[in-house]
């Protein structure tokens, strides 16, 4: 089978294939993970600081092979499964099929073996970076004392990765000749101690005889009215969510203080998701597509409005995670008009057709609607005008500082 790992797993895969994670030859299973957590070593006693895991939601057995793809479908490696857990945790060795071809500063991604050839046995002072370097004098003095080559290792994982590499290249201009810059897509670990230990391990793999951990980036979020925002309406057909969403769009366009993108569920169905059915799998795919487009609109400060039914809680959670992963905010609005009222309105005649069995898998009739437990705003339009409902959403946006 084929599988595309998530961004963190792809970053770990690249380091496994490059040799930066030696002695690991693949992703860890349950026994190794337990040993790493308890003793900082693999099950066989080999020192190792942090989890390196892969989850593949499929029915796999030891000996099965999985081709791991990049997001564009390019085969990167073959995973030979050694263990597979019910939750998808998949252990196995990996064998590379090719090197990553895309991404910012791809020319600076090098293997430890390539760097070792350039060092030629000379001592190296490695500096791992997740942000700009504050004081280059310490680095210069330490390198001089050690008679070492300076090796800058910008940890280029995620959205902030290109900025870290740019900071390393700027620093190189002020450092001694011969300074080497290598882009390393090392994803951060949640525990600071484990993250530091893993950085030290990677630095050693790249030939470091001494390691300095550069300062962590200081992220000061901008004011809410300049941050990206996705306002995500969910509710039954006929609940009023699309009408409120359109009213919100119109009100924001009148204010003129935000760039607005409007993604209506019906319009998306005819364009972005044309050809999809109303099976659970296709509904989930439809919502993921909406979430992806909304996140892209919000990535650089835009405000996106979505109004699908989005009946499943897990898929709504995925959209929230997608949006927040690009540094934008997510506001979930549950238009909680009861089924009886939605069915009484039945402006499109859909409920009548569903009751007659003419529309299979219809939310609220023959398919479930999982009410949100994490909604930021709940609106029932049974006795509330659309104007009043839009005002409630606007008040929430003003209260959160998203509009002024």
Short mmCIF file of C-alpha atoms in Angstrom, two decimals:
data_model
loop_
_atom_site.label_atom_id
_atom_site.label_comp_id
_atom_site.label_asym_id
_atom_site.label_seq_id
_atom_site.Cartn_x
_atom_site.Cartn_y
_atom_site.Cartn_z
CA UNK A 1 0.00 0.00 0.00
CA UNK A 2 0.94 3.69 -0.22
CA UNK A 3 0.75 6.25 2.57
CA UNK A 4 1.59 9.94 2.95
CA UNK A 5 2.89 10.66 6.48
CA UNK A 6 2.05 13.91 8.23
CA UNK A 7 4.61 16.79 8.19
CA UNK A 8 6.29 15.78 11.46
CA UNK A 9 6.60 12.15 10.34
CA UNK A 10 7.99 13.24 6.96
CA UNK A 11 10.63 15.35 8.72
CA UNK A 12 11.63 12.40 10.89
CA UNK A 13 11.69 10.16 7.81
CA UNK A 14 14.14 12.49 6.07
CA UNK A 15 16.46 12.40 9.08
CA UNK A 16 16.20 8.61 9.31
CA UNK A 17 17.14 8.26 5.64
CA UNK A 18 19.98 10.78 5.85
CA UNK A 19 21.64 9.04 8.79
CA UNK A 20 21.10 11.96 11.18
CA UNK A 21 19.08 9.64 13.45
CA UNK A 22 21.64 6.81 13.58
CA UNK A 23 21.53 4.21 15.04
CA UNK A 24 17.82 4.22 14.21
CA UNK A 25 16.93 2.48 10.98
CA UNK A 26 13.19 3.10 11.13
CA UNK A 27 10.20 4.11 13.21
CA UNK A 28 9.82 2.91 16.78
CA UNK A 29 7.27 0.45 18.11
CA UNK A 30 5.57 0.13 21.49
CA UNK A 31 8.43 -1.60 23.33
CA UNK A 32 11.06 0.89 22.18
CA UNK A 33 8.76 3.83 22.95
CA UNK A 34 8.18 2.57 26.48
CA UNK A 35 11.92 2.13 27.00
CA UNK A 36 12.66 5.62 25.63
CA UNK A 37 10.13 7.18 28.01
CA UNK A 38 11.35 5.20 31.00
CA UNK A 39 15.13 5.01 30.47
CA UNK A 40 16.12 7.25 27.57
CA UNK A 41 17.19 4.19 25.60
CA UNK A 42 15.78 1.67 23.15
CA UNK A 43 14.53 -1.71 24.35
CA UNK A 44 17.94 -3.25 23.61
CA UNK A 45 19.67 -0.63 25.77
CA UNK A 46 20.97 1.58 22.96
CA UNK A 47 20.81 5.21 24.14
CA UNK A 48 18.13 7.21 22.35
CA UNK A 49 16.48 10.41 23.64
CA UNK A 50 13.05 10.91 22.04
CA UNK A 51 10.12 9.20 20.26
CA UNK A 52 10.27 8.81 16.48
CA UNK A 53 6.92 7.39 15.42
CA UNK A 54 4.65 6.79 12.45
CA UNK A 55 0.93 6.07 12.41
CA UNK A 56 -0.66 4.29 9.46
CA UNK A 57 -4.43 3.74 9.84
CA UNK A 58 -4.61 0.45 7.94
CA UNK A 59 -4.71 -3.28 8.60
CA UNK A 60 -1.01 -4.20 8.51
CA UNK A 61 0.99 -7.25 9.54
CA UNK A 62 4.72 -7.84 10.11
CA UNK A 63 6.46 -8.19 6.77
CA UNK A 64 4.05 -5.93 4.89
CA UNK A 65 5.60 -3.13 2.85
CA UNK A 66 4.27 0.43 2.75
CA UNK A 67 5.50 2.97 0.20
CA UNK A 68 5.83 6.32 1.93
CA UNK A 69 5.03 9.31 -0.30
CA UNK A 70 5.64 13.03 -0.09
CA UNK A 71 2.57 15.35 -0.31
CA UNK A 72 2.89 15.47 -4.10
CA UNK A 73 2.85 11.68 -4.39
CA UNK A 74 6.58 11.15 -4.94
CA UNK A 75 7.80 7.86 -3.39
CA UNK A 76 10.39 8.57 -0.72
CA UNK A 77 10.89 5.24 1.04
CA UNK A 78 9.62 1.73 1.60
CA UNK A 79 8.68 0.80 5.16
CA UNK A 80 8.93 -2.89 6.05
CA UNK A 81 6.53 -3.40 8.94
CA UNK A 82 7.81 -5.12 12.07
CA UNK A 83 4.83 -4.30 14.33
CA UNK A 84 1.45 -2.61 13.98
CA UNK A 85 -0.82 -1.52 16.84
CA UNK A 86 -4.63 -1.07 16.73
CA UNK A 87 -4.20 2.70 17.13
CA UNK A 88 -2.13 2.82 13.92
CA UNK A 89 1.31 2.98 15.56
CA UNK A 90 3.54 1.30 12.99
CA UNK A 91 7.11 0.17 13.58
CA UNK A 92 9.49 -0.85 10.85
CA UNK A 93 12.69 -0.22 8.95
CA UNK A 94 12.83 2.25 6.09
CA UNK A 95 14.74 2.11 2.82
CA UNK A 96 15.08 5.28 0.76
CA UNK A 97 13.81 5.49 -2.81
CA UNK A 98 14.95 9.03 -3.51
CA UNK A 99 15.85 12.34 -1.92
CA UNK A 100 13.37 15.16 -1.23
CA UNK A 101 13.27 17.40 -4.30
CA UNK A 102 11.16 20.29 -3.13
CA UNK A 103 10.93 22.87 -0.36
CA UNK A 104 12.70 26.12 0.48
CA UNK A 105 16.50 25.88 0.61
CA UNK A 106 16.50 22.26 -0.63
CA UNK A 107 20.09 22.86 -1.80
CA UNK A 108 21.14 23.23 1.85
CA UNK A 109 19.75 19.85 2.95
CA UNK A 110 22.79 17.57 3.16
CA UNK A 111 23.53 14.23 4.78
CA UNK A 112 25.95 13.78 7.68
CA UNK A 113 28.21 11.78 5.34
CA UNK A 114 28.42 14.68 2.90
CA UNK A 115 29.25 17.11 5.71
CA UNK A 116 31.86 14.70 7.10
CA UNK A 117 33.60 14.70 3.71
CA UNK A 118 33.74 18.49 3.75
CA UNK A 119 35.03 18.61 7.32
CA UNK A 120 37.78 16.15 6.48
CA UNK A 121 38.27 15.15 10.10
CA UNK A 122 38.56 18.73 11.40
CA UNK A 123 36.81 19.52 14.71
CA UNK A 124 33.45 21.23 14.31
CA UNK A 125 31.43 23.55 16.54
CA UNK A 126 27.79 22.89 15.68
CA UNK A 127 25.16 25.50 16.51
CA UNK A 128 21.55 24.31 16.31
CA UNK A 129 19.12 27.15 15.63
CA UNK A 130 15.36 27.62 15.91
CA UNK A 131 15.67 31.40 15.69
CA UNK A 132 18.18 34.21 15.06
CA UNK A 133 21.48 34.13 16.92
CA UNK A 134 21.78 36.93 19.46
CA UNK A 135 25.52 36.87 20.14
CA UNK A 136 27.97 35.73 17.47
CA UNK A 137 31.01 36.68 19.55
CA UNK A 138 30.61 33.65 21.82
CA UNK A 139 30.46 31.36 18.78
CA UNK A 140 33.55 32.93 17.23
CA UNK A 141 35.50 32.76 20.50
CA UNK A 142 34.55 29.13 21.15
CA UNK A 143 35.44 28.08 17.61
CA UNK A 144 38.80 29.82 17.89
CA UNK A 145 39.54 28.14 21.20
CA UNK A 146 38.69 24.73 19.74
CA UNK A 147 40.33 25.51 16.37
CA UNK A 148 37.04 24.27 14.93
CA UNK A 149 34.94 24.86 11.82
CA UNK A 150 31.62 26.54 12.61
CA UNK A 151 28.66 24.40 11.49
CA UNK A 152 25.30 26.22 11.58
CA UNK A 153 22.36 23.81 11.71
CA UNK A 154 19.12 25.78 11.25
CA UNK A 155 16.27 23.49 12.33
CA UNK A 156 14.05 24.21 9.38
CA UNK A 157 10.83 22.41 10.34
CA UNK A 158 7.41 23.95 9.68
CA UNK A 159 6.17 27.38 8.72
CA UNK A 160 9.01 29.18 10.53
CA UNK A 161 11.68 27.00 8.89
CA UNK A 162 12.62 29.30 5.97
CA UNK A 163 13.06 32.26 8.34
CA UNK A 164 15.46 30.21 10.49
CA UNK A 165 17.55 29.28 7.45
CA UNK A 166 17.64 32.91 6.34
CA UNK A 167 18.85 33.86 9.82
CA UNK A 168 21.64 31.27 9.53
CA UNK A 169 22.72 32.61 6.13
CA UNK A 170 22.81 36.17 7.52
CA UNK A 171 24.90 34.96 10.46
CA UNK A 172 27.28 33.17 8.12
CA UNK A 173 28.14 36.51 6.48
CA UNK A 174 29.50 37.73 9.84
CA UNK A 175 31.29 34.52 10.84
CA UNK A 176 34.74 33.26 9.80
CA UNK A 177 35.32 31.99 6.28
CA UNK A 178 34.59 28.31 5.92
CA UNK A 179 31.44 28.38 8.06
CA UNK A 180 29.05 25.67 6.84
CA UNK A 181 25.23 25.95 6.81
CA UNK A 182 23.10 22.79 6.65
CA UNK A 183 19.28 22.87 6.76
CA UNK A 184 17.99 20.16 9.11
CA UNK A 185 14.18 19.57 9.26
CA UNK A 186 14.16 18.53 12.93
CA UNK A 187 10.66 18.87 14.40
CA UNK A 188 10.63 20.18 17.99
CA UNK A 189 9.70 17.85 20.85
CA UNK A 190 7.31 19.03 23.54
CA UNK A 191 9.67 18.37 26.46
CA UNK A 192 12.53 20.92 26.38
CA UNK A 193 15.02 18.42 27.82
CA UNK A 194 14.24 15.81 25.17
CA UNK A 195 14.36 18.43 22.44
CA UNK A 196 17.83 19.52 23.58
CA UNK A 197 19.07 15.92 23.78
CA UNK A 198 17.83 15.22 20.27
CA UNK A 199 19.48 18.40 18.96
CA UNK A 200 22.76 17.27 20.53
CA UNK A 201 22.40 13.83 18.94
CA UNK A 202 21.80 15.33 15.49
CA UNK A 203 24.70 17.77 15.93
CA UNK A 204 27.00 14.84 16.79
CA UNK A 205 25.76 12.92 13.75
CA UNK A 206 26.82 15.89 11.61
CA UNK A 207 30.34 15.73 13.02
CA UNK A 208 30.15 18.13 15.95
CA UNK A 209 32.89 17.88 18.54
CA UNK A 210 31.14 20.66 20.47
CA UNK A 211 27.49 21.76 20.42
CA UNK A 212 25.85 25.08 21.20
CA UNK A 213 22.05 25.34 21.26
CA UNK A 214 20.98 28.68 19.87
CA UNK A 215 18.16 30.63 21.53
CA UNK A 216 14.58 29.57 21.01
CA UNK A 217 12.54 31.95 18.85
CA UNK A 218 10.41 34.46 20.70
CA UNK A 219 6.99 34.49 19.09
CA UNK A 220 4.85 37.49 19.88
CA UNK A 221 1.46 37.01 18.24
CA UNK A 222 0.17 40.02 16.37
CA UNK A 223 -3.03 41.80 17.40
CA UNK A 224 -6.17 39.75 16.66
CA UNK A 225 -7.41 42.16 13.97
CA UNK A 226 -4.27 41.36 11.96
CA UNK A 227 -4.28 37.60 12.51
CA UNK A 228 -5.91 35.15 10.16
CA UNK A 229 -9.31 33.88 11.28
CA UNK A 230 -11.67 31.13 10.14
CA UNK A 231 -15.29 31.50 11.24
CA UNK A 232 -16.67 27.98 10.83
CA UNK A 233 -20.48 27.59 10.97
CA UNK A 234 -21.93 24.12 11.55
CA UNK A 235 -25.54 23.01 11.84
CA UNK A 236 -28.35 21.05 10.26
CA UNK A 237 -29.72 21.77 6.82
CA UNK A 238 -32.23 24.60 7.24
CA UNK A 239 -30.76 25.80 10.52
CA UNK A 240 -29.93 29.21 9.05
CA UNK A 241 -26.16 28.86 9.04
CA UNK A 242 -25.67 29.78 5.37
CA UNK A 243 -27.91 32.82 5.70
CA UNK A 244 -26.07 34.00 8.82
CA UNK A 245 -22.73 33.35 7.13
CA UNK A 246 -23.76 35.43 4.09
CA UNK A 247 -25.00 38.19 6.38
CA UNK A 248 -21.68 38.14 8.23
CA UNK A 249 -19.79 38.34 4.93
CA UNK A 250 -21.87 41.33 3.83
CA UNK A 251 -21.39 43.11 7.16
CA UNK A 252 -17.63 42.60 7.06
CA UNK A 253 -17.43 43.82 3.48
CA UNK A 254 -19.33 46.95 4.53
CA UNK A 255 -16.84 47.52 7.36
CA UNK A 256 -13.98 47.08 4.92
CA UNK A 257 -11.36 46.33 7.57
CA UNK A 258 -10.71 42.66 6.71
CA UNK A 259 -10.04 40.66 3.56
CA UNK A 260 -12.97 38.20 3.44
CA UNK A 261 -13.29 34.79 1.76
CA UNK A 262 -16.70 33.08 1.83
CA UNK A 263 -17.00 29.30 1.37
CA UNK A 264 -20.63 28.18 1.29
CA UNK A 265 -21.30 24.46 1.60
CA UNK A 266 -23.52 24.21 -1.48
CA UNK A 267 -21.17 26.26 -3.67
CA UNK A 268 -18.18 24.15 -2.59
CA UNK A 269 -20.11 20.99 -3.43
CA UNK A 270 -20.61 22.19 -7.01
CA UNK A 271 -17.01 23.29 -7.50
CA UNK A 272 -14.29 22.17 -5.10
CA UNK A 273 -15.96 18.86 -4.24
CA UNK A 274 -17.85 18.09 -7.42
CA UNK A 275 -18.32 14.34 -7.84
CA UNK A 276 -18.19 13.48 -4.15
CA UNK A 277 -21.06 11.47 -2.70
CA UNK A 278 -22.69 11.89 0.71
CA UNK A 279 -20.99 8.86 2.23
CA UNK A 280 -19.16 9.51 5.48
CA UNK A 281 -15.77 9.25 3.78
CA UNK A 282 -16.74 11.76 1.08
CA UNK A 283 -18.35 14.11 3.58
CA UNK A 284 -15.16 14.09 5.61
CA UNK A 285 -13.11 14.75 2.47
CA UNK A 286 -15.40 17.64 1.55
CA UNK A 287 -14.93 19.24 4.98
CA UNK A 288 -11.16 18.71 4.87
CA UNK A 289 -11.05 20.48 1.49
CA UNK A 290 -13.04 23.39 2.88
CA UNK A 291 -10.73 23.52 5.89
CA UNK A 292 -7.63 23.50 3.70
CA UNK A 293 -8.84 26.38 1.51
CA UNK A 294 -9.98 28.35 4.56
CA UNK A 295 -6.61 27.84 6.26
CA UNK A 296 -4.79 29.04 3.13
CA UNK A 297 -6.98 32.15 3.05
CA UNK A 298 -6.23 32.80 6.74
CA UNK A 299 -2.52 31.96 6.54
CA UNK A 300 -1.55 35.52 5.64
CA UNK A 301 -4.13 37.39 7.70
CA UNK A 302 -7.36 36.85 5.77
CA UNK A 303 -10.75 36.09 7.32
CA UNK A 304 -12.52 33.03 5.91
CA UNK A 305 -16.17 32.15 6.50
CA UNK A 306 -17.33 28.54 6.05
CA UNK A 307 -20.88 27.23 6.27
CA UNK A 308 -21.01 23.45 5.71
CA UNK A 309 -23.17 21.04 7.71
CA UNK A 310 -19.96 19.37 9.02
CA UNK A 311 -21.81 16.71 11.03
CA UNK A 312 -18.83 14.85 12.49
CA UNK A 313 -16.88 16.12 15.51
CA UNK A 314 -13.57 14.45 14.59
CA UNK A 315 -13.51 16.13 11.18
CA UNK A 316 -14.31 19.53 12.67
CA UNK A 317 -11.39 18.98 15.05
CA UNK A 318 -9.15 18.25 12.06
CA UNK A 319 -10.16 21.54 10.45
CA UNK A 320 -9.44 23.44 13.67
CA UNK A 321 -5.99 21.81 13.82
CA UNK A 322 -5.32 22.62 10.16
CA UNK A 323 -6.20 26.28 10.68
CA UNK A 324 -4.26 26.67 13.92
CA UNK A 325 -1.21 24.93 12.40
CA UNK A 326 -0.74 27.90 10.02
CA UNK A 327 -0.89 30.40 12.89
CA UNK A 328 -4.50 31.48 12.35
CA UNK A 329 -7.43 31.55 14.80
CA UNK A 330 -10.51 29.33 14.59
CA UNK A 331 -14.02 30.27 15.74
CA UNK A 332 -16.64 27.50 15.76
CA UNK A 333 -20.24 28.71 15.55
CA UNK A 334 -22.93 26.09 16.17
CA UNK A 335 -26.23 27.12 14.64
CA UNK A 336 -28.23 24.91 16.98
CA UNK A 337 -31.71 25.29 15.50
CA UNK A 338 -33.59 22.07 16.47
CA UNK A 339 -34.33 19.39 13.89
CA UNK A 340 -38.08 19.95 14.23
CA UNK A 341 -37.74 23.62 13.28
CA UNK A 342 -35.35 22.86 10.42
CA UNK A 343 -37.74 20.25 9.09
CA UNK A 344 -40.73 22.61 9.49
CA UNK A 345 -38.96 25.15 7.29
CA UNK A 346 -37.69 22.62 4.69
CA UNK A 347 -37.29 25.36 2.08
CA UNK A 348 -35.59 22.98 -0.39
CA UNK A 349 -37.89 20.02 0.27
CA UNK A 350 -34.91 17.92 1.31
CA UNK A 351 -36.35 16.58 4.56
CA UNK A 352 -39.51 15.42 2.80
CA UNK A 353 -37.41 13.55 0.23
CA UNK A 354 -35.24 12.07 2.98
CA UNK A 355 -38.31 10.87 4.92
CA UNK A 356 -39.57 9.29 1.72
CA UNK A 357 -36.28 7.45 1.30
CA UNK A 358 -35.31 9.40 -1.81
CA UNK A 359 -32.14 10.86 -0.23
CA UNK A 360 -29.93 8.32 1.55
CA UNK A 361 -27.60 9.27 4.40
CA UNK A 362 -29.33 12.58 5.11
CA UNK A 363 -28.06 14.34 8.22
CA UNK A 364 -30.63 14.43 10.99
CA UNK A 365 -32.84 11.78 9.40
CA UNK A 366 -30.82 8.76 8.27
CA UNK A 367 -27.36 9.96 9.27
CA UNK A 368 -26.24 11.44 12.62
CA UNK A 369 -25.30 15.00 13.49
CA UNK A 370 -22.75 15.15 16.31
CA UNK A 371 -23.45 18.36 18.22
CA UNK A 372 -20.28 20.31 19.06
CA UNK A 373 -19.13 20.36 22.66
CA UNK A 374 -16.44 22.94 21.88
CA UNK A 375 -18.45 25.62 20.06
CA UNK A 376 -17.27 29.18 20.68
CA UNK A 377 -20.76 30.53 19.98
CA UNK A 378 -24.16 28.80 19.93
CA UNK A 379 -27.12 30.34 18.08
CA UNK A 380 -30.68 29.02 17.84
CA UNK A 381 -32.60 30.83 15.07
CA UNK A 382 -36.02 29.46 16.05
CA UNK A 383 -37.03 32.82 17.57
CA UNK A 384 -34.08 34.92 16.42
CA UNK A 385 -33.94 37.06 13.30
CA UNK A 386 -31.04 36.72 10.91
CA UNK A 387 -30.03 40.31 11.63
CA UNK A 388 -29.88 39.58 15.35
CA UNK A 389 -27.91 36.38 14.72
CA UNK A 390 -25.38 38.23 12.56
CA UNK A 391 -25.07 40.88 15.27
CA UNK A 392 -24.25 38.19 17.82
CA UNK A 393 -21.43 36.89 15.62
CA UNK A 394 -20.13 40.43 15.02
CA UNK A 395 -20.20 41.09 18.76
CA UNK A 396 -18.12 37.95 19.30
CA UNK A 397 -15.61 39.09 16.68
CA UNK A 398 -15.40 42.53 18.25
CA UNK A 399 -15.05 41.06 21.73
CA UNK A 400 -12.16 38.89 20.56
CA UNK A 401 -10.48 41.82 18.86
CA UNK A 402 -10.76 40.30 15.36
CA UNK A 403 -12.57 43.36 14.02
CA UNK A 404 -12.43 46.95 15.17
#
